[in-house]
Short mmCIF file of N, CA and C and ligand atoms in Angstrom, two decimals:
data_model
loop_
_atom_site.label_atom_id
_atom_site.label_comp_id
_atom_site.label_asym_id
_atom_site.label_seq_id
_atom_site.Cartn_x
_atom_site.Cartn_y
_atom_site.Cartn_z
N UNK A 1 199.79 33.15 67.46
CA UNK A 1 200.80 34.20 67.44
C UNK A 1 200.21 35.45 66.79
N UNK A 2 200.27 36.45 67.51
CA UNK A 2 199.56 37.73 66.84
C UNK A 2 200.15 38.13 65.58
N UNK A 3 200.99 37.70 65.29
CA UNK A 3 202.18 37.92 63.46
C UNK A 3 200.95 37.02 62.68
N UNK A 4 200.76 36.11 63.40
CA UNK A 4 200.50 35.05 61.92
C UNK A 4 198.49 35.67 62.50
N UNK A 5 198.02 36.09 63.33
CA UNK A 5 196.44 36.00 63.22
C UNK A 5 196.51 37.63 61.95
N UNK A 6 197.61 38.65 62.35
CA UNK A 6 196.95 39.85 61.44
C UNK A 6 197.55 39.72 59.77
N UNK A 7 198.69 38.46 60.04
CA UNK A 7 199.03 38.16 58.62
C UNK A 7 197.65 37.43 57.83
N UNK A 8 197.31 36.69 58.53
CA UNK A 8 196.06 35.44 57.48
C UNK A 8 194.35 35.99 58.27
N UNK A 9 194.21 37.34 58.61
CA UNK A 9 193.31 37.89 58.87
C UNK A 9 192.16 38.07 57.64
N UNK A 10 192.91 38.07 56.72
CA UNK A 10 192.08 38.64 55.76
C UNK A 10 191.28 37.13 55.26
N UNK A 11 191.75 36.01 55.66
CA UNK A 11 190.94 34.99 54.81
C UNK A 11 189.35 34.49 55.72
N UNK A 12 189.16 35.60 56.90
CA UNK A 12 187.88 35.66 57.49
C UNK A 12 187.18 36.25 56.70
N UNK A 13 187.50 37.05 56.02
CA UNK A 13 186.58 37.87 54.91
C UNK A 13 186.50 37.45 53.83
N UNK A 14 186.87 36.44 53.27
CA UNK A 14 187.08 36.05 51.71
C UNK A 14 185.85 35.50 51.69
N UNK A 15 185.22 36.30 50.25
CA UNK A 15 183.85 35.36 50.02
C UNK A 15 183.59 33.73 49.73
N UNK A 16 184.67 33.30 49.07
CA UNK A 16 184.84 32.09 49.64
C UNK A 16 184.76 30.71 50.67
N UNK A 17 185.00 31.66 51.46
CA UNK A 17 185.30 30.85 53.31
C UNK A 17 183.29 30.32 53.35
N UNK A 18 183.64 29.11 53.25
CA UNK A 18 182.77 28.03 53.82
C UNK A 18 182.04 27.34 52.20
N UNK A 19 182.51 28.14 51.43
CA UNK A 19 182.18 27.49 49.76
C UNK A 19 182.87 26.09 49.65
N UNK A 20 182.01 25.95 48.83
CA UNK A 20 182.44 24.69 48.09
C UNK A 20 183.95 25.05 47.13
N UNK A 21 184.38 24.06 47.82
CA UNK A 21 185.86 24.83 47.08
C UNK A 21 186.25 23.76 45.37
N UNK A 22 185.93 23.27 45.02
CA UNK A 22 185.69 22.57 43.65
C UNK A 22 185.80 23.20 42.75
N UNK A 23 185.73 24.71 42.85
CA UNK A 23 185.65 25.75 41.61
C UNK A 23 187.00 26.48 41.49
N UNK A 24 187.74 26.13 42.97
CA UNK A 24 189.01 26.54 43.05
C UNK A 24 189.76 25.82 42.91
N UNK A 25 189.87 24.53 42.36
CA UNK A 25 190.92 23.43 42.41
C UNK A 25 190.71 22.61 41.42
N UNK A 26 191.85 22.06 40.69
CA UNK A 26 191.76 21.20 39.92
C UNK A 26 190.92 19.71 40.46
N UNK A 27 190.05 19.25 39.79
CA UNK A 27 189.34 17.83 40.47
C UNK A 27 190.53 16.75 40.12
N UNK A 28 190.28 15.28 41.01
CA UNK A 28 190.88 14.93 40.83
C UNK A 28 191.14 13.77 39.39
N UNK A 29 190.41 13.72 38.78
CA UNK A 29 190.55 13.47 37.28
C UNK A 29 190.97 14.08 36.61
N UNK A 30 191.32 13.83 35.33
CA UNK A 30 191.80 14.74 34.00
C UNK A 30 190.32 15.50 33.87
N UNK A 31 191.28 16.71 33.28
CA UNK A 31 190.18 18.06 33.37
C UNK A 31 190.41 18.35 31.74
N UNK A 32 189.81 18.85 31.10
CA UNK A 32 189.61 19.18 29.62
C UNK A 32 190.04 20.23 29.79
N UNK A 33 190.17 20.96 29.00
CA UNK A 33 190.30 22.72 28.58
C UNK A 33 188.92 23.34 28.83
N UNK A 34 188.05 22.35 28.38
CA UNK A 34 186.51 23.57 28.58
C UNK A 34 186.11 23.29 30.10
N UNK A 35 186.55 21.99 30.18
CA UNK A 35 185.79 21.96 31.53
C UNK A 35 186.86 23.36 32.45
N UNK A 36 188.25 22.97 32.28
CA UNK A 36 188.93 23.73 33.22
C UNK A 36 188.24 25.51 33.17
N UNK A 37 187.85 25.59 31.94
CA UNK A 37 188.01 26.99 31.76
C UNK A 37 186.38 27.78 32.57
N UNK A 38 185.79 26.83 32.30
CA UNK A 38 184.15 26.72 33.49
C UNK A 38 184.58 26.65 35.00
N UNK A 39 185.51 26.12 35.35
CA UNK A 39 185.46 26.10 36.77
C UNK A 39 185.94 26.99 37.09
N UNK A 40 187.05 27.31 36.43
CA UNK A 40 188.02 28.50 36.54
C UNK A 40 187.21 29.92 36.54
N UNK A 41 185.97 29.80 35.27
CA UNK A 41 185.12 31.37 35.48
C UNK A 41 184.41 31.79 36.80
N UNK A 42 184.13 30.29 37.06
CA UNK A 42 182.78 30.37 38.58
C UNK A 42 184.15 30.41 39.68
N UNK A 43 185.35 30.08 39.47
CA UNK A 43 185.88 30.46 40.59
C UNK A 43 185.93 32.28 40.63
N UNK A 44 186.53 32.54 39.67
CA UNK A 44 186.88 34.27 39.53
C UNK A 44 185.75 34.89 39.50
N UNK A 45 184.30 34.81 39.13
CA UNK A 45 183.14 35.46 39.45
C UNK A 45 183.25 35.74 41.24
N UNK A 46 183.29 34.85 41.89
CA UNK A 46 183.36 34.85 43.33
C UNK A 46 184.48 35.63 43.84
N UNK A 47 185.66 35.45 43.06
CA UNK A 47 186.56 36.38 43.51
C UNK A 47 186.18 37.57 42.90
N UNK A 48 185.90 38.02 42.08
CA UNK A 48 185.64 39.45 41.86
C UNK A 48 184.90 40.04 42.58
N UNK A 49 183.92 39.74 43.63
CA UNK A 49 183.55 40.61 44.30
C UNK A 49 183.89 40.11 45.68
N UNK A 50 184.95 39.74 46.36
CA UNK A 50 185.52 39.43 47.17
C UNK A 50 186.29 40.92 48.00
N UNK A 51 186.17 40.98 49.15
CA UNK A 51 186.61 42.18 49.87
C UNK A 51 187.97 42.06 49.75
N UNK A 52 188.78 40.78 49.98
CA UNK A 52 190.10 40.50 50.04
C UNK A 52 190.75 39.96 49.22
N UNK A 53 190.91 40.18 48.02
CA UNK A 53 190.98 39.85 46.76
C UNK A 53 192.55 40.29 46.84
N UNK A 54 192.66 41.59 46.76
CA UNK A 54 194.51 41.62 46.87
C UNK A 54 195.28 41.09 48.01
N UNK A 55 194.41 40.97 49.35
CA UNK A 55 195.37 40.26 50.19
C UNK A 55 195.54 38.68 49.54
N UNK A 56 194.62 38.33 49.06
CA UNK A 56 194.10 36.72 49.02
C UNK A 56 195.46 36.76 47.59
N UNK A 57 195.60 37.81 46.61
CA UNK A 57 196.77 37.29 45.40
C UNK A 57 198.06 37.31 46.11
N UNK A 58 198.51 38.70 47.13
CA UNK A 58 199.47 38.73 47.49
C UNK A 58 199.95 37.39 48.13
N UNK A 59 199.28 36.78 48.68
CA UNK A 59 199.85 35.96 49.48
C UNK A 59 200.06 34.66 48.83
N UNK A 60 199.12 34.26 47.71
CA UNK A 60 199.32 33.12 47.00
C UNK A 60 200.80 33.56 46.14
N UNK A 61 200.87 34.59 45.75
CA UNK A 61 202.16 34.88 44.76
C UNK A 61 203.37 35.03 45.50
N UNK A 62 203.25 35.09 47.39
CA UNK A 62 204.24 35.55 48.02
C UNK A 62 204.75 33.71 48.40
N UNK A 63 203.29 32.91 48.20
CA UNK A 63 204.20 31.46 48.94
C UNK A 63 203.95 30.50 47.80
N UNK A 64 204.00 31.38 46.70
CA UNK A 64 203.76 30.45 44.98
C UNK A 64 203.33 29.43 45.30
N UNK A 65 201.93 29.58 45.79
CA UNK A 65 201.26 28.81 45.62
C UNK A 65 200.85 27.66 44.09
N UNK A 66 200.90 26.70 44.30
CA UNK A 66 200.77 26.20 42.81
C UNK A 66 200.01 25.68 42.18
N UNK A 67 198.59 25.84 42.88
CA UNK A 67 197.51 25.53 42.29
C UNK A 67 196.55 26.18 42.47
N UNK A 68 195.51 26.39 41.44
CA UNK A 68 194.56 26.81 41.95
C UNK A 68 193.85 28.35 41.74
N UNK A 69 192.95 28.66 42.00
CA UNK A 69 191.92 30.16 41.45
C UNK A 69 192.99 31.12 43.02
N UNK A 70 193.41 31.84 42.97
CA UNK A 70 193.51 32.34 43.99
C UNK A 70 193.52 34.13 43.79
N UNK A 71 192.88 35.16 44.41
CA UNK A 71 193.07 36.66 44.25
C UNK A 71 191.85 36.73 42.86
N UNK A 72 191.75 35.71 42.00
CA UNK A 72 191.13 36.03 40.61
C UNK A 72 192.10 35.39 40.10
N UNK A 73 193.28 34.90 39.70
CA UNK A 73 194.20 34.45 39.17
C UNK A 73 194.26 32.97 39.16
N UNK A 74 194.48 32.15 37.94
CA UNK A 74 195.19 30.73 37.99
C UNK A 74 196.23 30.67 38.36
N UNK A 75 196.68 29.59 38.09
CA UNK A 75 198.51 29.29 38.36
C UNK A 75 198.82 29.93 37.55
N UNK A 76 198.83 29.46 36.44
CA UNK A 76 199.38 30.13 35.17
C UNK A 76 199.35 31.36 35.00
N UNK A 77 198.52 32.11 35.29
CA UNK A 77 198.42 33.38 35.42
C UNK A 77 199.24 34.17 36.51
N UNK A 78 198.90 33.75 37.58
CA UNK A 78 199.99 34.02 38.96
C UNK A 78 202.09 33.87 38.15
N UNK A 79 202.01 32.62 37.40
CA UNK A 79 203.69 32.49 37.20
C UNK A 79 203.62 33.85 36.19
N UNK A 80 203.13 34.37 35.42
CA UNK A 80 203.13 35.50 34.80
C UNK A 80 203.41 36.92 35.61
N UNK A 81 202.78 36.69 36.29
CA UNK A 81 202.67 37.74 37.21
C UNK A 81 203.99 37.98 37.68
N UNK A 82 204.50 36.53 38.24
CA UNK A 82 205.76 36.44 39.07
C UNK A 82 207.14 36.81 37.74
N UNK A 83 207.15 36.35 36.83
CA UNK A 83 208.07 36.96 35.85
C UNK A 83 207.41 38.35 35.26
N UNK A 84 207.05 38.71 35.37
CA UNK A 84 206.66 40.12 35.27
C UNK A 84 207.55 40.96 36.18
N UNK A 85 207.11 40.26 37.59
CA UNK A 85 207.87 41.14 38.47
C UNK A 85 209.33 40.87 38.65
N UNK A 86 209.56 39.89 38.17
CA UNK A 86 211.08 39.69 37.82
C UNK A 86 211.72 40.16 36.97
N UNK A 87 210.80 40.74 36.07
CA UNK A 87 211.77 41.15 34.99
C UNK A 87 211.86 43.01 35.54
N UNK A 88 210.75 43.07 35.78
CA UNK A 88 210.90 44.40 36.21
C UNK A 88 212.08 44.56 37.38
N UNK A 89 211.75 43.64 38.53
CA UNK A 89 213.52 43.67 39.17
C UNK A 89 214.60 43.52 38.73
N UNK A 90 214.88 43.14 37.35
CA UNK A 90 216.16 42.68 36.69
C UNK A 90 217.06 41.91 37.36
N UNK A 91 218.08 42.26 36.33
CA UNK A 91 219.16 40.88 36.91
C UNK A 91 219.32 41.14 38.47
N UNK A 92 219.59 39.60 39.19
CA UNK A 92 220.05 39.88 40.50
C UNK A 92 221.23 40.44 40.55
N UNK A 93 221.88 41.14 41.58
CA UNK A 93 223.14 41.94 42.21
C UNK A 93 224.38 40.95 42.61
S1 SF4 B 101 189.97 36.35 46.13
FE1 SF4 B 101 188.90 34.47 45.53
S2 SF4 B 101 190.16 32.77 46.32
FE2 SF4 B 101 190.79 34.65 47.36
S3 SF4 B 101 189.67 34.73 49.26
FE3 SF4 B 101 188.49 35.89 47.75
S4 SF4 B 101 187.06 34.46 46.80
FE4 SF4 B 101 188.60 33.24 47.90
#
């Protein structure tokens, strides 16, 4: 559908695409704090010089995504983001 190829267009360009994705995801064992915080840097090094870096956050924050390095951002970082922008929208109507 031409909606959904110029919507998820941008993840042809993500420096990412064909990486080892391990640096973006929790493994499946218990993860430490240091370990998490190592995988988590080598994920965001890669995203920082990524061409599609704001399409790649918008879209994780648009389908709250819930895991994972995405734009440069963790989860945790992304739910920040998302009450950020909630608060700035204020109460609902
Ligand atoms: S910003 Fe990071 S997670 Fe998103 S496409 Fe680029 S390298 Fe991949």
């Amino acid at each position: 559908m031409a909606t959904e190829r110029w919507e998820y267009g941008w993840q042809w360009r993500a420096a990412c695409r064909g990486e080892d994705s391990s640096a973006f995801f929790p493994p499946s064992h218990p993860e430490d704090r240091e370990e998490k915080r190592e995988r988590e840097r080598r994920a965001k090094a890669m995203c920082a010089i990524c061409a599609v870096r704001a399409d790649c956050l918008e879209y994780a924050l648009r389908t709250r995504e819930p895991y994972g390095v995405w734009g440069g951002l963790s989860e945790l970082e992304r739910r920040a983001v998302l009450r950020g922008r909630a608060d700035e929208a204020g109460p609902a109507a």
